[in-house]
Short mmCIF file of C-alpha atoms (C1' of nucleotides) in Angstrom, two decimals:
data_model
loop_
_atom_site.label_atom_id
_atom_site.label_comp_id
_atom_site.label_asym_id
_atom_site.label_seq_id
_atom_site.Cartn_x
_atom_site.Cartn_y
_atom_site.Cartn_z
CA UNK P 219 1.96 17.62 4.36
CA UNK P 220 3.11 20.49 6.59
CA UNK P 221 1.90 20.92 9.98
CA UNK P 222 -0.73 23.99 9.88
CA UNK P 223 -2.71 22.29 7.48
CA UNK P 224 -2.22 18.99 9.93
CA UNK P 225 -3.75 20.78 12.50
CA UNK P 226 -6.51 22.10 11.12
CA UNK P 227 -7.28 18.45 9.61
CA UNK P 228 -6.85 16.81 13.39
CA UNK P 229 -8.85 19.51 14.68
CA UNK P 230 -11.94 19.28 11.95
CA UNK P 231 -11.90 15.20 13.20
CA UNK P 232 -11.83 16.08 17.33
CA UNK P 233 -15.57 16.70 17.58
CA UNK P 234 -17.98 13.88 17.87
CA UNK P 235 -20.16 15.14 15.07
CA UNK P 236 -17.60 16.21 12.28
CA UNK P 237 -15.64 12.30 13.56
CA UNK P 238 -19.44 11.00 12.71
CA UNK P 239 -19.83 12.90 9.61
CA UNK P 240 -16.70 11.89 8.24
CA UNK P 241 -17.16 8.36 8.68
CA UNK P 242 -20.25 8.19 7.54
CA UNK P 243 -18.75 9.78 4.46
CA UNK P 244 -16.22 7.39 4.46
CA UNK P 245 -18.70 4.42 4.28
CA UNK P 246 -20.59 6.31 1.75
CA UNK P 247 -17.91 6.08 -0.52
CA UNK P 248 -17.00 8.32 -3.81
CA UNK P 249 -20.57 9.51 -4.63
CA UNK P 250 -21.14 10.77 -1.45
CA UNK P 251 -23.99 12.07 0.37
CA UNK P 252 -26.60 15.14 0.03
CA UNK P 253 -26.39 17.50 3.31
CA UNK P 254 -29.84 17.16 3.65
CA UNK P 255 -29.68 13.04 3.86
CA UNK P 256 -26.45 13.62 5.99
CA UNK P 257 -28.54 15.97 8.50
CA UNK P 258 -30.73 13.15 8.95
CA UNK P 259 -28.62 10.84 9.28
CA UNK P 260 -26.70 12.05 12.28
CA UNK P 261 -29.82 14.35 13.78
CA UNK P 262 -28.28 17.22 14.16
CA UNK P 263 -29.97 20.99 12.67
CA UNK P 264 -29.27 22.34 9.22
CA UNK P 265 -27.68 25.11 10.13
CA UNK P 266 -25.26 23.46 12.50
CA UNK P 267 -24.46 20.65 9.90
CA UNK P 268 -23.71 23.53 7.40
CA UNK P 269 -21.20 24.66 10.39
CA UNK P 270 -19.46 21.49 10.70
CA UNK P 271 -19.61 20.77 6.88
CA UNK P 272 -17.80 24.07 6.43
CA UNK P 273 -15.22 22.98 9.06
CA UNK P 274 -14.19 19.69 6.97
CA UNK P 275 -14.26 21.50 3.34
CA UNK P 276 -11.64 23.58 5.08
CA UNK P 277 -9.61 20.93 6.63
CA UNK P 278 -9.32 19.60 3.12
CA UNK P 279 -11.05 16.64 4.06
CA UNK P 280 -14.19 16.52 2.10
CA UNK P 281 -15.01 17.35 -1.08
CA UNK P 282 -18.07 18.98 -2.44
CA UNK P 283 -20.08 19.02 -5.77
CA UNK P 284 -23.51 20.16 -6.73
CA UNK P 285 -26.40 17.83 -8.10
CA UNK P 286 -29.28 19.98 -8.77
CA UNK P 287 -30.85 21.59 -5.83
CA UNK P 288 -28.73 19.49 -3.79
CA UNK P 289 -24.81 19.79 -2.29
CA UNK P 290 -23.37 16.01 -2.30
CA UNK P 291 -20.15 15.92 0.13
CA UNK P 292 -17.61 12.89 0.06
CA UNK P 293 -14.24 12.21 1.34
CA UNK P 294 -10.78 13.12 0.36
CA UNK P 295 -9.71 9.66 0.51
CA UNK P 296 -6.22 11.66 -0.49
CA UNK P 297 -6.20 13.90 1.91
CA UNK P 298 -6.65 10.87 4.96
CA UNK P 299 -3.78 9.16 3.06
CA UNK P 300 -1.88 11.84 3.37
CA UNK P 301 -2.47 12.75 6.94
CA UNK P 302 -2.09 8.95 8.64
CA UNK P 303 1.13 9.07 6.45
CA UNK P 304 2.41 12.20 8.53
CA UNK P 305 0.74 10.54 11.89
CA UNK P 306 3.24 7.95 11.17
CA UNK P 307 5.81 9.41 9.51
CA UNK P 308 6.37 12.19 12.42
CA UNK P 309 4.47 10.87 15.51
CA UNK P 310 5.39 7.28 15.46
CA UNK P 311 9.27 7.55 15.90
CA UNK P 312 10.17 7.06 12.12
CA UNK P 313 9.26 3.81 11.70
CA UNK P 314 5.46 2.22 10.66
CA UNK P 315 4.16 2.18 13.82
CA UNK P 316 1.00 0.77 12.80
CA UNK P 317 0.42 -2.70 13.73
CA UNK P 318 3.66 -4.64 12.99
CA UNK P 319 2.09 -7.22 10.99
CA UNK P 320 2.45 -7.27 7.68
CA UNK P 321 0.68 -3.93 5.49
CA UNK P 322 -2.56 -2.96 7.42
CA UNK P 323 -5.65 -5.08 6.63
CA UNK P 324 -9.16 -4.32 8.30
CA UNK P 325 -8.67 -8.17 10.21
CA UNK P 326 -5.12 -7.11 11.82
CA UNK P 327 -5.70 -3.79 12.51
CA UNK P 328 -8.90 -5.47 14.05
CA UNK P 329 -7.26 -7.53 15.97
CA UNK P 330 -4.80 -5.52 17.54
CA UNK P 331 -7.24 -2.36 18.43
CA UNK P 332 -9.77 -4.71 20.06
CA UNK L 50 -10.63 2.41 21.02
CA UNK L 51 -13.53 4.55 20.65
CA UNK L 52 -14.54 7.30 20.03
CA UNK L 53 -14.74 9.14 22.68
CA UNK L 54 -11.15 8.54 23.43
CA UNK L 55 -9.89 9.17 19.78
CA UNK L 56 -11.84 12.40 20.11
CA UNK L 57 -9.98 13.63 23.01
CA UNK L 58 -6.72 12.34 20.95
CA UNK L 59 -7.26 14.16 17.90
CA UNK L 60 -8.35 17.19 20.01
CA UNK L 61 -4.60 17.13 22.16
CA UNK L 62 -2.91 16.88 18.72
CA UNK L 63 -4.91 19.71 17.02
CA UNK L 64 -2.67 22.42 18.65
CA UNK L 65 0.24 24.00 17.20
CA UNK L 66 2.30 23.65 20.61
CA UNK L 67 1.06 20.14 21.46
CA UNK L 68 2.08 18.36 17.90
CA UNK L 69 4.96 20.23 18.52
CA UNK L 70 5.76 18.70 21.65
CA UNK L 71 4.28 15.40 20.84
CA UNK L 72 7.18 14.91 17.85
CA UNK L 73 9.37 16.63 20.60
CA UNK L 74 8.84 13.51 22.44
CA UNK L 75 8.56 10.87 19.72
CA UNK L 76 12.15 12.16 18.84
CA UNK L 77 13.37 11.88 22.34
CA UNK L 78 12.23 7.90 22.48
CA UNK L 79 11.40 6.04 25.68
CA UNK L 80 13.49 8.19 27.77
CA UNK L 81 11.39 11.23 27.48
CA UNK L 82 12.27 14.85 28.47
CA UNK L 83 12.01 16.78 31.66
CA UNK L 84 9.43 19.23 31.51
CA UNK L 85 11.80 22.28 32.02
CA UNK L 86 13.60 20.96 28.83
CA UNK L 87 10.29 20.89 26.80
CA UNK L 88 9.66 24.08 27.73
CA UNK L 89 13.01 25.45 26.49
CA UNK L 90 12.87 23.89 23.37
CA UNK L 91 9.37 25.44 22.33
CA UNK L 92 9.87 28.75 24.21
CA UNK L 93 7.08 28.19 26.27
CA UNK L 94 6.24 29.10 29.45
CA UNK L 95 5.99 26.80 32.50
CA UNK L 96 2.56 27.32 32.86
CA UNK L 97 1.25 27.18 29.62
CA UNK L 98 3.34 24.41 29.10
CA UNK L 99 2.11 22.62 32.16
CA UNK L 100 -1.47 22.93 30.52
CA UNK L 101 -0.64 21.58 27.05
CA UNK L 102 1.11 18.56 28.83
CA UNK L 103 -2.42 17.82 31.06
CA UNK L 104 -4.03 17.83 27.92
CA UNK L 105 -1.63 15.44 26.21
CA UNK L 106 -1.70 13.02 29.22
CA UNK L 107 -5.52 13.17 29.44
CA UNK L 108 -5.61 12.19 26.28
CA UNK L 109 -3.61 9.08 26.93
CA UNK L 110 -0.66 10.40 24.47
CA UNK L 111 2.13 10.73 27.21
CA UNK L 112 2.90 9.76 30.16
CA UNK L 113 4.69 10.78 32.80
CA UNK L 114 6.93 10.15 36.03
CA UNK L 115 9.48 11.77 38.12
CA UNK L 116 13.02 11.93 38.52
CA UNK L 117 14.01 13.82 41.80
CA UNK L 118 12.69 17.12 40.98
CA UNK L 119 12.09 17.03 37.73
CA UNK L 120 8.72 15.41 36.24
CA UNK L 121 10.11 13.08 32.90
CA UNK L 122 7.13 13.20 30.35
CA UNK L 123 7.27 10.25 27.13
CA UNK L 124 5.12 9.56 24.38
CA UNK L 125 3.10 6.95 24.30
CA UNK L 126 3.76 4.48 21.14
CA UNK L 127 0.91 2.51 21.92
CA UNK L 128 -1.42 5.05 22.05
CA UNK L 129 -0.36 6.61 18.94
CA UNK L 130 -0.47 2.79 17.02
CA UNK L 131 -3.65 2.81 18.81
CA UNK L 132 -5.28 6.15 17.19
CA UNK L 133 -3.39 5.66 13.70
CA UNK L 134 -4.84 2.35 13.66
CA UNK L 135 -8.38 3.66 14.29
CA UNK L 136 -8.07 6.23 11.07
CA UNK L 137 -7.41 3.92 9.08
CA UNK L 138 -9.59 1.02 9.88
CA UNK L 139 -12.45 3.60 10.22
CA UNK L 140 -11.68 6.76 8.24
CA UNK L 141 -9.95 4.82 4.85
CA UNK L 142 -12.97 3.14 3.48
CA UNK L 143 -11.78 0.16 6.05
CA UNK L 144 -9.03 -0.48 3.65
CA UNK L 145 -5.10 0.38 4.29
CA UNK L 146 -5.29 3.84 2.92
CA UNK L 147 -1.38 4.77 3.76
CA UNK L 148 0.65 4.70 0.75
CA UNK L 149 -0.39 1.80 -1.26
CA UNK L 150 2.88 0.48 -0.90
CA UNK L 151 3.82 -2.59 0.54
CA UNK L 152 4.20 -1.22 4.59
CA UNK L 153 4.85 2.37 5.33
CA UNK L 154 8.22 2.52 5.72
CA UNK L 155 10.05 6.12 6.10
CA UNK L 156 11.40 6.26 2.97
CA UNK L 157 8.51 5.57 0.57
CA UNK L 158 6.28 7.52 3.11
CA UNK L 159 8.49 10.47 2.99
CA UNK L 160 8.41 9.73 -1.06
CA UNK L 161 4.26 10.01 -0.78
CA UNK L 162 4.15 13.08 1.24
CA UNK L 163 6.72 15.06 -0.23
"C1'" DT Y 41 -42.91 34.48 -12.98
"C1'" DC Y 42 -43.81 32.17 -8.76
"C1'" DC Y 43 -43.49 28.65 -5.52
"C1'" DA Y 44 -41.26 24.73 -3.25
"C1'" DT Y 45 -37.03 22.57 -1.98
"C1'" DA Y 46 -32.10 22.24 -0.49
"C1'" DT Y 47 -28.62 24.64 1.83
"C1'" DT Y 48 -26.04 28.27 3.43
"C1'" DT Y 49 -25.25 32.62 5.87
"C1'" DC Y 50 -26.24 35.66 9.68
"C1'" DC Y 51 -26.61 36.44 14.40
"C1'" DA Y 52 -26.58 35.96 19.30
"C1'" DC Y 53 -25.45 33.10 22.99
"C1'" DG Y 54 -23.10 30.05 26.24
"C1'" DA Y 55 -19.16 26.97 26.64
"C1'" DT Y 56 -14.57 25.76 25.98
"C1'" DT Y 57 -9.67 26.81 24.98
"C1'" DA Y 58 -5.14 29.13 25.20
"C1'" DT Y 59 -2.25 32.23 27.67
"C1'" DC Y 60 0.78 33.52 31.40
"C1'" DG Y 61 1.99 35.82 35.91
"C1'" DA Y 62 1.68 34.83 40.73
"C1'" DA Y 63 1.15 31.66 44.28
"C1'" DT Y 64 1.71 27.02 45.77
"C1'" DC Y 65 3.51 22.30 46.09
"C1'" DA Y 66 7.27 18.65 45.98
"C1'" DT Y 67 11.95 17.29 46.28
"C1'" DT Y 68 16.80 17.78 47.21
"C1'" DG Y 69 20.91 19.18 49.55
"C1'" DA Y 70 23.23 21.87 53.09
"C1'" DT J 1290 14.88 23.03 59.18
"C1'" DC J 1291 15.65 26.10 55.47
"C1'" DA J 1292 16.70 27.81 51.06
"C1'" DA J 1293 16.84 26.59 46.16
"C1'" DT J 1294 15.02 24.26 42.22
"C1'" DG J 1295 11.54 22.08 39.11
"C1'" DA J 1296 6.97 21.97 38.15
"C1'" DT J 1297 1.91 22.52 38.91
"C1'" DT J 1298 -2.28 25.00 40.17
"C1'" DC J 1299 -4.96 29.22 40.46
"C1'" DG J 1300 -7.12 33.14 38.50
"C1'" DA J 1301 -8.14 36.48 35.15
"C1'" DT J 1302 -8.60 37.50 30.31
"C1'" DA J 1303 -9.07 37.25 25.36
"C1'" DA J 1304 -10.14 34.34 21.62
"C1'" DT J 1305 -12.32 30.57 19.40
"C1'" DC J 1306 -15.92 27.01 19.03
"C1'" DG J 1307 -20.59 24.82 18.84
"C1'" DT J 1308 -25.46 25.64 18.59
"C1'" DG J 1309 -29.74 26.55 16.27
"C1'" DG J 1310 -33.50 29.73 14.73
"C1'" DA J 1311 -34.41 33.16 11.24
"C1'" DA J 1312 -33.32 35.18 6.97
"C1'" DA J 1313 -31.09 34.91 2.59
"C1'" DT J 1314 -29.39 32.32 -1.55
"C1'" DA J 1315 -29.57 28.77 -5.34
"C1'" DT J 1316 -31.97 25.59 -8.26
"C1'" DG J 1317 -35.77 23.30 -10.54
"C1'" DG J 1318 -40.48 22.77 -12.02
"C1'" DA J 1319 -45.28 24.39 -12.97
#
DNA sequence: TCCATATTTCCACGATTATCGAATCATTGA
DNA sequence: TCAATGATTCGATAATCGTGGAAATATGGA
């Protein structure tokens, strides 16, 4: 993963809505979510969901796919893997840098973030 | 760490210069770099360096003290566990989404990114 | 074909960001 | 105390971002 598309990736996930979006993505898992349901979901306008939507497709971080009249986004689980890898790889002075426990589980990292 | 912070982490790392310095400064471990050497290594100017560091240190990513005249600026490891640690227990599907490997270790990162 | 639904694109606006020279501040040494 | 050095703050400017209503674009069903 070079760094320009790095940056556009850390800068799609610095505003509170797209950081929203994307999780809720996350959560949603592979099938996704319609825009419209998405919308809803975080109250914000159509047209300013279709903004931020736009700004994530770009990043490379979601995906999107049409189901008749509706546009279902998900995540690019690949593309997160890809970009804590260089977080770590390049940020975190070489070594894992995530918690030093053992590989991350949702209880350690947890535990250590709280 | 929430949100807001991670945010305003994302945000200082979303910048060509900044992730620039930031590795700058993971590279240069604990000891850190003197501002005037920062700014000779990217080729930028004082003040626009000066900015990019305030953003970096308002973000909680560096910190900074002095030594006689010159102002010593470091990253900060915890920070950066901190904010990888985050991604993954809230943007991977709350799973370890770094290479499915046993821990991310340079090597078998480097092997996933590549 | 025509209408309703789901979404995007267009547009205008205010707010924030990045840049960098000049002026200022802090520290050291003579 | 004064000059020199290292760095920040100020100020102006251009560029980019976020917002949301209105108009345009797809798709599906009657």
């Amino acid at each position: 993963m070079e760094s320009e598309i790095v940056i556009r990736a850390l800068g799609a996930l610095a505003q509170e809505h797209r950081l929203a979006l994307f999780r809720l993505l996350v959560q949603a898992g592979p099938e996704g979510l319609a825009a419209g349901a998405i919308a809803e979901a975080l109250g914000v306008p159509a047209s300013s969901l279709s903004f931020h939507l736009a700004q994530l497709t770009n990043a490379g971080l979601i995906a999107q796919r049409r189901d008749g009249r509706s546009l279902i986004y998900s995540a690019d689980y690949g593309a997160m893997t890809a970009l804590v890898g260089f977080l770590m790889e390049n940020c975190c002075g070489g070594a894992a840098c995530a918690p030093a426990a053992g590989c991350a589980t949702e209880s350690n990292i947890e535990r250590k973030s709280a």
